[in-house]
């Protein structure tokens, strides 16, 4: 067969150039969108929270506020709503530095304790244990859930903290969480991390969170 | 075993392949432990927990594939460029450094398992970020060794003959190595954390690794069935355009729910929906070339009256064809199943994902890398025509059947999980466990373990064949 190129469609230089252009164009678009996304998902500040400015990822002091997950009819899905002040481990005046330190400890703990290789966070991880994206809002930790009573706690954060320190003491299923040597301080950080994560605007994931429960009482459409 | 290899580079490649095969076995063993824990949660509880088994399972996966990929480059480089790899001595040193580092990392994973919530745990034990858990000290070691590897590739290509395959490899390996840096930092912001984490994971497995596979396919077609280089390399460039054209922005499908803006819905849906197109193209390319080249050569050999063998390595080619098919099915079809945001909002982070993950990693990567093992067996033993043996056929059948079976079982389990946990109950703690106790879910998970065992038996046949096939008298020297 002749080596002479008769058509552009069988020309290697043509396809090589195409590959270069397509890859270059896609990469530049990705980088440009990355700059935009970074500015939209950078963490907000305490001032934003006080001024009621909605950020996709609020500042660490969001732990001083009540968080709910409510239907936004305009957007067609649920969004986290930051409400009035709410005590977190007995205080609703965590300073920006204190809250940041707590969140830092919690995020470090979430990695060093390997949460992601059983649970999913923002839906990513392993599928052996429940998704933690909105765990803070889960009715299991609320007044009608099992954990307040089991851990003999009066608040959600206390129950979560006790559970995390001794998970296999409070099983709700045959598949238990193992003891991960989590200290009281680390547990506090992890709970702050979970509360902060529940305030992230995840475009409605998970959808219809907590719409139903087996007792027919605790669940309600849109997590109210 | 005596070696017939002229090039030191190819000797080094066989070392990489050997470690890759061992890690492949480790991956399967860890997978079996984790699969058993799904059914019997008390199995090794608080001794060797699911999180540990799963971490080693996916890390062994990533590392064995990277090993086999690096090995593949050292294997094909002297053949493509016509010269010995430049800097082969330091490349060998790099191999020992990397292997020692990985041994330490795995032992720490298994023995230490977890650390306190401090920066030093991240530096010394693991980073706790799925797939790229390697502690920071090892990250730096990996970067150094990979830099040696990239330098070997570039210097050799510049000194010797720079074919189209080598050119694509150079660009691809540079991108692949550079992307690893995006996973080497810590942030308190989980959205930013996952944003950059996907730069490594997605741009590896849905872009640069796929292009790498394209290079191996091209090399294999030329070597095994004697496909013409002009045709193969033209296809390779088309594949690069299509893979990068869809794969780079297909990243958007990981940015639906991690806190990133809504525009990723449209971008992710559109481009990731296009991702199967190049996989179909690669499939067509392999099958078309196979039929055409073999047909032409057989016609020629009939005309001239000589017995011509159009295929000189049946086991390798079988795995290459399994790759063309598995890549399309696992990455293409199973990926497309749940890539649209309308579906993904329910399926994200369920056994559906796991089903796709198993078939995609296997179909797209494991298959072709096993094919490369066979290329090395043929070269090392100086066999001109390597034929399939009973063991090699059993390996293909059991491994492919096993992985496909796991995928189907997980898909069924995932289907039940999605309907009950996500759609019906709304993704709560309780909803999760109700779904996990469903008969259909438990059955699916049971079949996954059974099919995992089938896969493991296939793996034993594979290793047996790789170790013994060279002594078999059916091959033509």
XYZ file of C-alpha atoms in Angstrom, chain A residues 1 3 9-12 15-20 22-23 25-27 29-31 33-38 40-43 56-57 75 77 100 103-133 135 138-141 147 163 167-168 172-181 186 193 196-197 200-215 218, chain B residues 34 37-42 45-46 49-52 54-55 58 113-119 121-122 126-131 133 167 186-199 203 228-231 233-234 237-238 240-242 244-246 248-249 251 254-265 267 271 292 344-346 348-351 353-354 417 421-430 432-434 436-437 441:
212
model
C 0.000 0.000 0.000
C 2.732 5.479 1.979
C -8.634 11.659 7.727
C -5.792 9.169 7.544
C -3.073 11.720 8.188
C -1.146 11.199 11.419
C -4.708 13.715 14.299
C -1.647 14.597 16.333
C -2.465 18.283 16.024
C -6.112 17.561 16.846
C -5.071 15.685 19.970
C -2.945 18.644 21.024
C -8.444 19.168 22.088
C -6.323 18.349 25.144
C -8.619 23.349 25.161
C -10.094 20.924 27.696
C -7.232 21.557 30.135
C -11.289 25.147 30.466
C -10.747 22.892 33.482
C -8.157 25.238 34.967
C -13.354 26.520 36.050
C -11.064 25.454 38.892
C -10.289 29.086 39.702
C -14.003 29.831 39.804
C -14.831 26.759 41.891
C -12.011 27.480 44.340
C -16.845 29.504 45.507
C -15.824 26.724 47.895
C -13.253 28.550 49.973
C -14.349 28.647 53.587
C -21.201 27.108 49.989
C -18.694 26.116 52.688
C -33.360 25.311 43.370
C -33.632 20.438 46.184
C -10.895 26.576 63.504
C -12.309 21.735 62.963
C -8.615 21.216 62.201
C -8.401 18.519 64.853
C -11.556 16.900 63.520
C -10.441 16.921 59.907
C -7.071 15.463 60.904
C -8.882 12.824 62.946
C -11.184 11.967 60.052
C -8.077 11.098 58.044
C -5.867 9.479 60.658
C -8.725 7.286 61.946
C -9.417 6.249 58.360
C -13.151 7.121 58.410
C -13.237 7.077 54.624
C -12.404 3.391 54.315
C -15.741 2.389 55.882
C -17.938 5.482 55.567
C -18.521 7.882 52.720
C -17.913 11.616 53.213
C -19.752 13.790 50.710
C -20.574 10.425 49.154
C -16.929 9.411 48.617
C -15.214 6.584 50.447
C -16.198 3.020 51.222
C -19.683 1.568 51.459
C -19.468 -0.450 54.639
C -20.994 2.187 56.905
C -23.470 5.072 56.581
C -22.777 8.246 54.633
C -21.567 11.022 56.945
C -22.371 14.038 54.758
C -24.727 12.778 59.847
C -29.499 12.379 61.262
C -32.600 11.619 63.347
C -30.704 8.716 64.928
C -28.997 11.318 67.137
C -28.372 7.250 70.743
C -20.195 6.984 70.781
C -18.210 2.814 69.414
C -18.460 -0.924 69.953
C -27.179 -0.481 66.677
C -26.385 -3.188 64.187
C -24.428 -6.391 63.911
C -21.938 -4.443 61.827
C -20.273 -2.326 64.514
C -17.804 0.498 64.429
C -14.479 -0.603 65.932
C -12.690 1.146 68.768
C -10.274 3.585 67.113
C -8.565 4.972 70.237
C -10.470 14.157 69.261
C -16.058 18.410 61.695
C -19.441 21.750 59.786
C -19.765 19.209 56.952
C -21.871 22.507 53.217
C -24.122 23.179 50.236
C -23.964 19.845 48.399
C -26.496 20.705 45.677
C -29.138 18.583 47.337
C -27.142 15.426 48.079
C -28.399 13.340 49.739
C -31.852 13.909 48.337
C -34.951 13.734 50.555
C -32.718 13.235 53.550
C -34.492 11.393 56.380
C -37.830 11.301 54.617
C -38.848 8.077 56.323
C -38.052 5.960 59.346
C -39.240 2.541 60.375
C -41.056 3.836 63.459
C -38.836 10.518 63.490
C -13.357 -7.333 53.305
C -16.636 -9.004 56.738
C -19.712 -7.766 54.886
C -21.324 -11.129 55.565
C -19.745 -11.910 58.947
C -19.055 -8.548 60.626
C -17.395 -10.171 63.637
C -13.337 -7.292 64.321
C -11.034 -4.916 66.204
C -11.013 -4.184 60.640
C -12.783 -3.618 57.359
C -11.167 -0.191 57.041
C -7.694 -1.742 57.139
C -10.164 -2.150 52.374
C -7.294 0.330 52.540
C -7.334 -0.489 47.087
C -3.380 0.789 61.284
C -4.363 4.138 62.852
C -2.737 7.014 64.657
C -3.743 9.983 66.798
C -5.280 13.027 65.110
C -1.965 14.746 64.461
C 0.074 15.886 61.483
C 0.213 10.462 61.706
C -0.290 11.844 58.212
C -1.297 7.102 56.356
C -3.215 10.063 55.000
C -6.641 8.445 55.216
C -7.624 9.612 51.755
C -9.049 6.806 49.663
C -6.636 5.389 47.042
C -3.419 6.845 51.582
C 5.697 10.418 22.019
C -3.652 18.859 53.851
C -6.618 21.191 54.206
C -9.378 21.607 56.787
C -11.847 22.283 53.992
C -13.239 18.910 52.919
C -14.668 20.355 49.691
C -11.272 21.662 48.599
C -9.717 18.406 49.807
C -11.979 16.335 47.577
C -11.703 18.775 44.679
C -7.957 18.188 44.360
C -8.173 14.554 45.378
C -10.207 13.981 42.228
C -7.509 15.658 40.173
C -7.326 12.398 35.862
C 0.893 -1.763 10.601
C 2.366 1.043 12.640
C 0.900 3.876 10.518
C -2.628 2.599 11.074
C -0.479 5.195 15.544
C -3.122 7.136 13.673
C -3.806 9.923 18.199
C -7.547 9.759 17.557
C -5.864 10.559 22.664
C -8.114 13.320 21.295
C -11.249 11.495 22.316
C -8.633 13.677 26.797
C -11.448 15.545 25.054
C -14.064 13.734 27.127
C -10.556 15.944 31.336
C -13.866 17.787 31.631
C -14.120 15.335 35.900
C -17.210 14.034 40.615
C -18.090 17.649 41.380
C -21.857 17.215 41.544
C -22.155 16.915 45.326
C -18.947 17.938 47.073
C -19.867 21.563 47.612
C -18.868 22.771 44.149
C -21.194 24.938 42.005
C -24.124 23.615 39.965
C -22.522 24.236 36.572
C -20.572 21.019 37.055
C -23.866 19.145 36.571
C -20.319 19.912 32.235
C -18.403 15.148 28.964
C -8.039 -7.377 8.931
C -26.153 9.908 40.581
C -27.913 11.898 43.310
C -29.366 8.543 44.402
C -23.573 8.201 44.610
C -21.617 6.288 47.229
C -23.526 2.984 47.129
C -22.684 -0.543 46.000
C -20.196 2.650 42.660
C -18.449 -0.435 43.926
C -29.617 -0.310 48.425
C -31.726 3.516 51.555
C -31.711 6.481 49.224
C -35.052 6.755 47.445
C -37.359 5.365 50.080
C -35.793 6.241 53.414
C -33.602 9.191 52.557
C -29.994 8.193 53.213
C -30.053 8.105 57.005
C -28.126 5.895 59.403
C -31.245 3.807 59.852
C -28.508 2.503 55.437
C -28.794 -0.446 57.813
C -32.333 -1.333 56.730
C -27.988 -3.656 54.308
C -30.292 -6.202 55.949
C -28.742 -7.008 49.373
